[in-house]
Phi, psi and omega in degrees: 000318175314309191308304179325310170279355175264327162331284175326301178307328183277314180310320170313296175328303172296311193328297206281344176294287192316334192266306196263002146295313182261315181315348179275318206267330183288330180285315171321314199294288175333317195288332211268325180309284182327306184309301178295359184272304190321304182306316176299318188283324173288327155317313188287333170298323177277332179276333185286325185292320204262341150282343182294331175302348165262124176306307207275330170315316194276300184309304209278316174297304182310320198265002182231357209261022173247012178254298176254168187277318190246040194287326193294329177296322203253345168286302169326312199277311178298304179313324172288338177283319185255333156278033185256173205280344177290139182274356164296294171265003189291129172228174191265150193309318172345275181295336163312296190325309198280332171297332170303308197279357197257098181264335154325312169273322203238116175271180188314316168300011176065014180271164183263129183245009183264002161213149190296349173237016175327155175274194194258329192219140193290005162263160200289132163268348200206159179280154194198163196279100172251118171262122207240124175246100169317138138261326176190151184220146197197117187262135178285339187252197189283333190186106160317333179263151181265025134226002184247156182269293170289096175310174149246090193296112151279074175282143162235153173255098172279135176249100176274141184243176186202166148229116190059043146092017181228148180297139173273163183327324237259127175283166190296147194256172198189142175198162196260125186267323193243092192213089180227139169291133156063092192183108187238022172184153189215130169251162139156235177186136176217140200227148175221158199234146181219122187273116182272110219277121187312159199063353143288150173253356162215177172200179175230148168234105173261131184270135178235118168244149209205146179267117182316317207267004175237010199220149195264166196293329212242123124231173180252128175297316162322321169300342193255347195267141139249135172323322198306309201288356187257153175251120199280124173244090190282164168053091180252002166278355174240009166276134186280121156333133181064008191247105162310123191256135175250133189235164168217115185245120198240120183260196198268332178248331186207165164235162167216155161265107167231172172211181212186139170194156171251148171241157181270138187291117174317000000 
């Protein structure tokens, strides 16, 4: 009889212990979770306010959030890497935004991954030389001269430079490659080299032909050029060196054959 009574009493005695023992711990855990969430949110708000002072970050976030899932991480990484004080690595914010958007060709370290050996950025990190070689000239009209059957051709190359598709602050670079008289055709090799400054990411190479004896020494290059005659070269930082590109340019008065390539300054 005592045994039958003692078992339920023992069971009843243990029930309050379970209830009193577990519930306070669960409640305490919830308080701790709520406290940590509140502290984390406060820290996040303070961090957000500090980031808000950096307009570059927020411009980057705003302009890339619809293009990439991890846009904040990519913006932070790219800005930290390329908006520093080193003149060799400074990029404009517009260029960084393009890099953040282009996940296919840039990884999170800002490296170009379009090819195995591609440079890190699409602009020139240091000065390079542009080599141009004239191979052939042939007059295609009766004369390039207004007064002579055989003209006096002067061929120059004008190089315009760009940063993020906008004209750079540099004046066009120019060099004369052929300077002769009384000829309507010429073949051989004439070379020039033009130094390109670091920081630009595109150029246009524009051949210019004139009869040198019928023009003043000072003249407006723009009046003598057609955009269709210019050869655009974009993403200069990715252009392979010592890799000649051949072109044939047919103007109103003559046809020329020429080639160009980039090389590093020793």
